[in-house]
Amino acid sequence: MAKILSEEEKEVLLSKAEKEDVATIDNGATFTQLEYMARVYEATGQEKYKKGFLRGLDYLLEAQYENGGWPQYYPIRKGYYEHITFNDGAMIGVMQLLRDVAQRKEPYTFVDAARRNLAAKAIEKGLHVILQTQIKVDGRLTAWCAQHDRHDLTPQKARAYELRSVSGGESVGIVKYLMEIENPSPDIVRAVEGAVSWLERVKITGIRVDRVKDPSMKRGHNAVVVKDPSAPPLWARFYEIGTNKPMFVGRDGIVRDKLSEIEEERRNGYSWYVSSPQELLEKDYPDWKQKWGTTQK
């Protein structure tokens, strides 16, 4: 992002083909660059960086659905891109930036009051849709899918190997965001405790994932699940809704029970297990619980 571009590279980025219908919040895009631009403005005082930041902020505010969610691409790109997207921290990254703007935190103190008010309203709407999309099974709160339908908020698939599921990965960022809210409402408390309870129930112990050197593989290694009673807990990236069964899916879209059963390219080119819930459960949640939590009814 901080690379000094050649004139040719600048021309490509400014071309009509590059600019039309490709703006996205996926993979840390847009909100990350906006934070960077705000810091550059803070350091230099040059108005062009302030103007650029405000244009980007206006874009994020405009891109939000009326129900509070954000699509992966805006202007809307047809397909799974138009779903409300939690995948890879997309929507939560936007909400964190808008929250800091609304609260006039550094480096966003230069943002005008009108935009701060709009940011505050946007995160309230975003919070509402987060609470609405949390998946319930038999009346019990679990966590979130990586993406939800923009209209009825149901869990939805994205790419062929990213099926409807409860996410052991993306849900962590959502819970951490909720835990950062001061004076949480009973609904927020229930959402946090429901998700934490679910993460406790679905943790996987007794295994680790090794990347074993293998020259026959395209990436030069093979992801192998190894039994290890002393290994720290892991979580599957995707769990089947209702059964909490870990899901491993290749580009054929067929669910397999084991990582070893999907093709080499997806097995070694995607993160099927995550460890991020461990810190949430062992540190973040106990600290939050002491301050705000109550036992879920």
Tab-separated table of C-alpha atoms in Angstrom:
chain	number	residue	atom	x	y	z
A	1	MET	CA	0.000	0.000	0.000
A	2	ALA	CA	2.888	2.384	0.701
A	3	LYS	CA	4.770	1.434	-2.448
A	4	ILE	CA	5.912	4.347	-4.617
A	5	LEU	CA	4.200	3.776	-7.952
A	6	SER	CA	5.669	4.291	-11.372
A	7	GLU	CA	3.839	6.519	-13.854
A	8	GLU	CA	2.636	3.395	-15.699
A	9	GLU	CA	1.249	1.875	-12.507
A	10	LYS	CA	-0.544	5.117	-11.686
A	11	GLU	CA	-2.131	5.157	-15.143
A	12	VAL	CA	-3.421	1.613	-14.646
A	13	LEU	CA	-4.973	2.467	-11.278
A	14	LEU	CA	-6.617	5.585	-12.698
A	15	SER	CA	-7.947	3.853	-15.810
A	16	LYS	CA	-11.692	3.549	-16.316
A	17	ALA	CA	-11.533	-0.245	-16.467
A	18	GLU	CA	-9.748	-0.389	-13.123
A	19	LYS	CA	-12.059	2.061	-11.358
A	20	GLU	CA	-15.499	0.876	-12.472
A	21	ASP	CA	-17.432	-1.513	-10.232
A	22	VAL	CA	-14.394	-2.941	-8.471
A	23	ALA	CA	-14.388	-0.966	-5.218
A	24	THR	CA	-14.477	-3.391	-2.288
A	25	ILE	CA	-14.066	-3.838	1.466
A	26	ASP	CA	-12.777	-7.399	0.998
A	27	ASN	CA	-9.322	-8.434	2.231
A	28	GLY	CA	-8.824	-5.269	4.263
A	29	ALA	CA	-9.458	-2.979	1.295
A	30	THR	CA	-10.682	0.623	1.588
A	31	PHE	CA	-10.988	0.948	5.369
A	32	THR	CA	-7.312	0.069	5.790
A	33	GLN	CA	-6.257	2.620	3.170
A	34	LEU	CA	-8.486	5.215	4.813
A	35	GLU	CA	-6.760	4.792	8.159
A	36	TYR	CA	-3.422	5.123	6.396
A	37	MET	CA	-4.563	8.285	4.603
A	38	ALA	CA	-5.836	9.821	7.835
A	39	ARG	CA	-2.459	9.196	9.462
A	40	VAL	CA	-0.653	10.744	6.504
A	41	TYR	CA	-2.897	13.812	6.775
A	42	GLU	CA	-2.231	13.982	10.516
A	43	ALA	CA	1.523	13.843	9.846
A	44	THR	CA	1.660	16.262	6.902
A	45	GLY	CA	-1.378	18.519	7.125
A	46	GLN	CA	-1.770	18.349	3.337
A	47	GLU	CA	-5.381	18.955	2.328
A	48	LYS	CA	-5.346	16.415	-0.505
A	49	TYR	CA	-5.101	13.583	2.036
A	50	LYS	CA	-7.979	14.985	4.080
A	51	LYS	CA	-10.131	15.297	0.940
A	52	GLY	CA	-9.218	11.774	-0.120
A	53	PHE	CA	-10.123	10.388	3.279
A	54	LEU	CA	-13.482	12.180	3.338
A	55	ARG	CA	-14.332	10.865	-0.137
A	56	GLY	CA	-13.596	7.338	1.082
A	57	LEU	CA	-15.613	7.861	4.251
A	58	ASP	CA	-18.572	9.080	2.194
A	59	TYR	CA	-18.215	5.964	0.035
A	60	LEU	CA	-18.454	3.657	3.069
A	61	LEU	CA	-21.508	5.492	4.363
A	62	GLU	CA	-23.203	5.303	0.971
A	63	ALA	CA	-22.389	1.606	0.533
A	64	GLN	CA	-24.271	0.517	3.657
A	65	TYR	CA	-27.580	-1.258	3.124
A	66	GLU	CA	-30.626	0.274	4.782
A	67	ASN	CA	-30.789	-2.731	7.129
A	68	GLY	CA	-27.255	-2.012	8.378
A	69	GLY	CA	-25.097	-4.483	6.464
A	70	TRP	CA	-22.337	-3.858	3.956
A	71	PRO	CA	-21.849	-5.713	0.668
A	72	GLN	CA	-18.442	-6.966	-0.327
A	73	TYR	CA	-18.452	-4.706	-3.421
A	74	TYR	CA	-20.058	-1.333	-4.019
A	75	PRO	CA	-21.398	-0.368	-6.525
A	76	ILE	CA	-23.210	-3.693	-6.191
A	77	ARG	CA	-21.553	-6.534	-8.032
A	78	LYS	CA	-24.008	-9.327	-8.768
A	79	GLY	CA	-23.462	-12.700	-7.159
A	80	TYR	CA	-22.270	-13.563	-3.672
A	81	TYR	CA	-20.487	-10.201	-3.587
A	82	GLU	CA	-23.786	-8.488	-2.758
A	83	HIS	CA	-24.268	-10.509	0.452
A	84	ILE	CA	-23.689	-8.852	3.806
A	85	THR	CA	-20.061	-9.823	4.227
A	86	PHE	CA	-18.354	-10.742	7.491
A	87	ASN	CA	-15.767	-12.842	5.646
A	88	ASP	CA	-12.147	-11.811	6.262
A	89	GLY	CA	-13.284	-9.133	8.703
A	90	ALA	CA	-14.822	-6.978	5.957
A	91	MET	CA	-17.874	-5.484	7.672
A	92	ILE	CA	-16.255	-5.391	11.109
A	93	GLY	CA	-13.258	-3.517	9.709
A	94	VAL	CA	-15.594	-0.867	8.306
A	95	MET	CA	-17.486	-0.598	11.587
A	96	GLN	CA	-14.306	-0.228	13.624
A	97	LEU	CA	-13.211	2.688	11.470
A	98	LEU	CA	-16.642	4.334	11.608
A	99	ARG	CA	-16.787	3.846	15.365
A	100	ASP	CA	-13.439	5.597	15.780
A	101	VAL	CA	-14.630	8.413	13.517
A	102	ALA	CA	-17.871	8.772	15.484
A	103	GLN	CA	-15.953	8.871	18.766
A	104	ARG	CA	-13.483	11.437	17.356
A	105	LYS	CA	-10.495	9.257	18.065
A	106	GLU	CA	-7.055	9.888	16.617
A	107	PRO	CA	-6.291	10.242	13.753
A	108	TYR	CA	-9.876	11.183	12.815
A	109	THR	CA	-10.294	14.383	14.855
A	110	PHE	CA	-10.449	16.435	11.652
A	111	VAL	CA	-13.740	14.834	10.516
A	112	ASP	CA	-16.654	17.274	10.644
A	113	ALA	CA	-19.570	16.870	13.048
A	114	ALA	CA	-22.077	16.021	10.304
A	115	ARG	CA	-20.042	13.045	9.121
A	116	ARG	CA	-19.372	11.945	12.707
A	117	ASN	CA	-23.123	11.842	13.286
A	118	LEU	CA	-23.629	9.805	10.115
A	119	ALA	CA	-20.902	7.399	11.239
A	120	ALA	CA	-22.604	6.993	14.623
A	121	LYS	CA	-25.921	6.179	12.946
A	122	ALA	CA	-24.208	3.733	10.597
A	123	ILE	CA	-22.637	1.719	13.400
A	124	GLU	CA	-25.955	1.585	15.240
A	125	LYS	CA	-27.578	0.118	12.130
A	126	GLY	CA	-24.617	-2.221	11.720
A	127	LEU	CA	-24.964	-3.404	15.295
A	128	HIS	CA	-28.639	-4.120	14.704
A	129	VAL	CA	-27.915	-6.352	11.719
A	130	ILE	CA	-25.135	-8.154	13.602
A	131	LEU	CA	-27.614	-9.091	16.317
A	132	GLN	CA	-30.229	-10.052	13.714
A	133	THR	CA	-27.899	-12.338	11.749
A	134	GLN	CA	-26.580	-14.393	14.678
A	135	ILE	CA	-27.628	-17.954	13.896
A	136	LYS	CA	-30.034	-19.715	16.246
A	137	VAL	CA	-30.322	-23.487	16.436
A	138	ASP	CA	-33.222	-24.884	18.447
A	139	GLY	CA	-33.690	-21.454	19.989
A	140	ARG	CA	-30.062	-21.250	21.108
A	141	LEU	CA	-27.684	-18.569	19.835
A	142	THR	CA	-24.559	-19.824	18.068
A	143	ALA	CA	-22.418	-17.540	15.901
A	144	TRP	CA	-22.407	-16.161	12.338
A	145	CYS	CA	-21.990	-17.288	8.763
A	146	ALA	CA	-19.245	-15.622	6.739
A	147	GLN	CA	-21.958	-13.952	4.656
A	148	HIS	CA	-25.700	-13.394	4.986
A	149	ASP	CA	-28.438	-12.605	2.483
A	150	ARG	CA	-28.914	-8.873	2.008
A	151	HIS	CA	-32.707	-9.189	2.176
A	152	ASP	CA	-33.735	-11.934	4.603
A	153	LEU	CA	-30.404	-12.138	6.511
A	154	THR	CA	-30.166	-15.927	6.179
A	155	PRO	CA	-26.723	-17.613	5.986
A	156	GLN	CA	-25.519	-17.900	2.399
A	157	LYS	CA	-22.737	-19.566	0.426
A	158	ALA	CA	-20.014	-17.623	-1.379
A	159	ARG	CA	-17.467	-19.489	-3.483
A	160	ALA	CA	-17.981	-23.189	-4.241
A	161	TYR	CA	-16.007	-24.225	-1.154
A	162	GLU	CA	-17.549	-21.592	1.161
A	163	LEU	CA	-20.957	-23.042	1.960
A	164	ARG	CA	-23.691	-22.027	4.372
A	165	SER	CA	-22.206	-22.686	7.781
A	166	VAL	CA	-21.406	-21.304	11.204
A	167	SER	CA	-17.969	-19.728	11.064
A	168	GLY	CA	-15.369	-20.595	13.665
A	169	GLY	CA	-13.110	-17.906	12.222
A	170	GLU	CA	-15.070	-14.828	11.149
A	171	SER	CA	-17.255	-14.970	14.261
A	172	VAL	CA	-14.288	-14.118	16.488
A	173	GLY	CA	-13.909	-10.618	15.079
A	174	ILE	CA	-17.634	-9.999	15.487
A	175	VAL	CA	-17.587	-11.067	19.139
A	176	LYS	CA	-14.541	-8.910	19.863
A	177	TYR	CA	-16.303	-5.924	18.339
A	178	LEU	CA	-19.347	-6.538	20.525
A	179	MET	CA	-17.188	-6.858	23.614
A	180	GLU	CA	-15.653	-3.444	22.953
A	181	ILE	CA	-19.036	-1.731	23.304
A	182	GLU	CA	-19.347	0.201	26.548
A	183	ASN	CA	-22.415	-0.453	28.704
A	184	PRO	CA	-23.679	-3.289	26.490
A	185	SER	CA	-27.408	-3.866	26.274
A	186	PRO	CA	-28.902	-7.198	27.383
A	187	ASP	CA	-29.130	-8.180	23.698
A	188	ILE	CA	-25.409	-7.601	23.212
A	189	VAL	CA	-24.588	-9.548	26.365
A	190	ARG	CA	-26.723	-12.457	25.178
A	191	ALA	CA	-25.066	-12.356	21.750
A	192	VAL	CA	-21.566	-12.475	23.232
A	193	GLU	CA	-22.360	-15.224	25.704
A	194	GLY	CA	-24.220	-17.258	23.097
A	195	ALA	CA	-21.282	-17.101	20.693
A	196	VAL	CA	-18.717	-17.847	23.392
A	197	SER	CA	-20.744	-20.820	24.596
A	198	TRP	CA	-20.900	-22.129	21.035
A	199	LEU	CA	-17.147	-21.692	20.510
A	200	GLU	CA	-16.523	-23.649	23.705
A	201	ARG	CA	-18.751	-26.473	22.509
A	202	VAL	CA	-17.161	-26.825	19.085
A	203	LYS	CA	-13.466	-26.548	19.938
A	204	ILE	CA	-11.346	-29.404	18.670
A	205	THR	CA	-8.648	-30.908	20.873
A	206	GLY	CA	-6.008	-33.562	20.419
A	207	ILE	CA	-4.821	-32.569	16.957
A	208	ARG	CA	-2.493	-30.151	15.230
A	209	VAL	CA	-2.016	-29.249	11.583
A	210	ASP	CA	1.491	-29.636	10.178
A	211	ARG	CA	2.711	-28.322	6.861
A	212	VAL	CA	4.905	-31.182	5.756
A	213	LYS	CA	7.523	-30.517	3.076
A	214	ASP	CA	6.503	-32.341	-0.090
A	215	PRO	CA	8.132	-31.430	-3.423
A	216	SER	CA	5.379	-33.269	-5.312
A	217	MET	CA	2.851	-30.661	-4.162
A	218	LYS	CA	2.416	-27.425	-6.101
A	219	ARG	CA	3.111	-25.314	-3.019
A	220	GLY	CA	5.962	-27.564	-1.900
A	221	HIS	CA	4.161	-28.721	1.231
A	222	ASN	CA	1.107	-30.666	2.338
A	223	ALA	CA	-1.272	-29.780	5.171
A	224	VAL	CA	-1.537	-32.859	7.382
A	225	VAL	CA	-3.674	-33.348	10.506
A	226	VAL	CA	-1.650	-35.053	13.232
A	227	LYS	CA	-2.903	-36.489	16.527
A	228	ASP	CA	-1.347	-34.629	19.455
A	229	PRO	CA	-2.947	-34.794	22.933
A	230	SER	CA	-0.842	-31.828	24.080
A	231	ALA	CA	-1.759	-29.516	21.197
A	232	PRO	CA	-3.701	-26.310	21.940
A	233	PRO	CA	-7.317	-26.277	20.780
A	234	LEU	CA	-8.298	-25.587	17.198
A	235	TRP	CA	-11.552	-24.640	15.532
A	236	ALA	CA	-12.808	-25.500	12.071
A	237	ARG	CA	-13.323	-22.529	9.808
A	238	PHE	CA	-16.774	-23.835	8.885
A	239	TYR	CA	-19.279	-25.903	10.879
A	240	GLU	CA	-22.469	-27.442	9.583
A	241	ILE	CA	-25.475	-25.555	10.940
A	242	GLY	CA	-27.360	-27.720	13.406
A	243	THR	CA	-24.839	-30.538	13.809
A	244	ASN	CA	-21.660	-28.517	14.478
A	245	LYS	CA	-19.815	-30.939	12.232
A	246	PRO	CA	-16.592	-29.495	10.717
A	247	MET	CA	-16.867	-28.993	6.965
A	248	PHE	CA	-14.065	-29.411	4.424
A	249	VAL	CA	-15.040	-28.530	0.878
A	250	GLY	CA	-13.194	-28.577	-2.422
A	251	ARG	CA	-13.960	-26.631	-5.570
A	252	ASP	CA	-16.547	-29.280	-6.426
A	253	GLY	CA	-18.713	-27.977	-3.581
A	254	ILE	CA	-18.995	-31.397	-1.915
A	255	VAL	CA	-18.608	-31.541	1.870
A	256	ARG	CA	-15.979	-33.945	3.168
A	257	ASP	CA	-15.351	-35.084	6.727
A	258	LYS	CA	-11.578	-34.772	6.660
A	259	LEU	CA	-9.083	-32.233	5.366
A	260	SER	CA	-7.189	-35.002	3.591
A	261	GLU	CA	-10.246	-35.785	1.457
A	262	ILE	CA	-10.305	-32.518	-0.524
A	263	GLU	CA	-8.060	-31.758	-3.470
A	264	GLU	CA	-4.474	-30.628	-3.008
A	265	GLU	CA	-5.064	-27.081	-4.259
A	266	ARG	CA	-7.776	-26.251	-1.706
A	267	ARG	CA	-6.247	-28.352	1.057
A	268	ASN	CA	-3.004	-26.409	0.927
A	269	GLY	CA	-4.316	-23.076	-0.291
A	270	TYR	CA	-6.906	-22.241	2.354
A	271	SER	CA	-7.099	-22.011	6.147
A	272	TRP	CA	-9.431	-24.810	7.261
A	273	TYR	CA	-8.531	-24.627	10.946
A	274	VAL	CA	-8.149	-21.492	13.055
A	275	SER	CA	-6.740	-20.800	16.510
A	276	SER	CA	-8.008	-17.252	17.053
A	277	PRO	CA	-10.909	-18.273	19.348
A	278	GLN	CA	-8.406	-19.441	21.980
A	279	GLU	CA	-7.337	-15.937	23.022
A	280	LEU	CA	-10.953	-14.802	22.916
A	281	LEU	CA	-12.067	-17.586	25.265
A	282	GLU	CA	-9.083	-17.612	27.601
A	283	LYS	CA	-8.351	-13.880	27.932
A	284	ASP	CA	-10.756	-11.475	26.237
A	285	TYR	CA	-13.979	-13.073	27.379
A	286	PRO	CA	-13.024	-13.514	31.067
A	287	ASP	CA	-11.975	-9.840	31.203
A	288	TRP	CA	-15.231	-8.780	29.567
A	289	LYS	CA	-17.281	-11.113	31.742
A	290	GLN	CA	-15.845	-9.605	34.881
A	291	LYS	CA	-16.814	-6.147	33.694
A	292	TRP	CA	-20.113	-6.640	31.905
A	293	GLY	CA	-21.247	-10.231	31.584
A	294	THR	CA	-24.094	-12.105	33.153
A	295	THR	CA	-24.967	-15.761	32.845
A	296	GLN	CA	-27.012	-16.334	29.695
A	297	LYS	CA	-30.583	-17.355	30.397
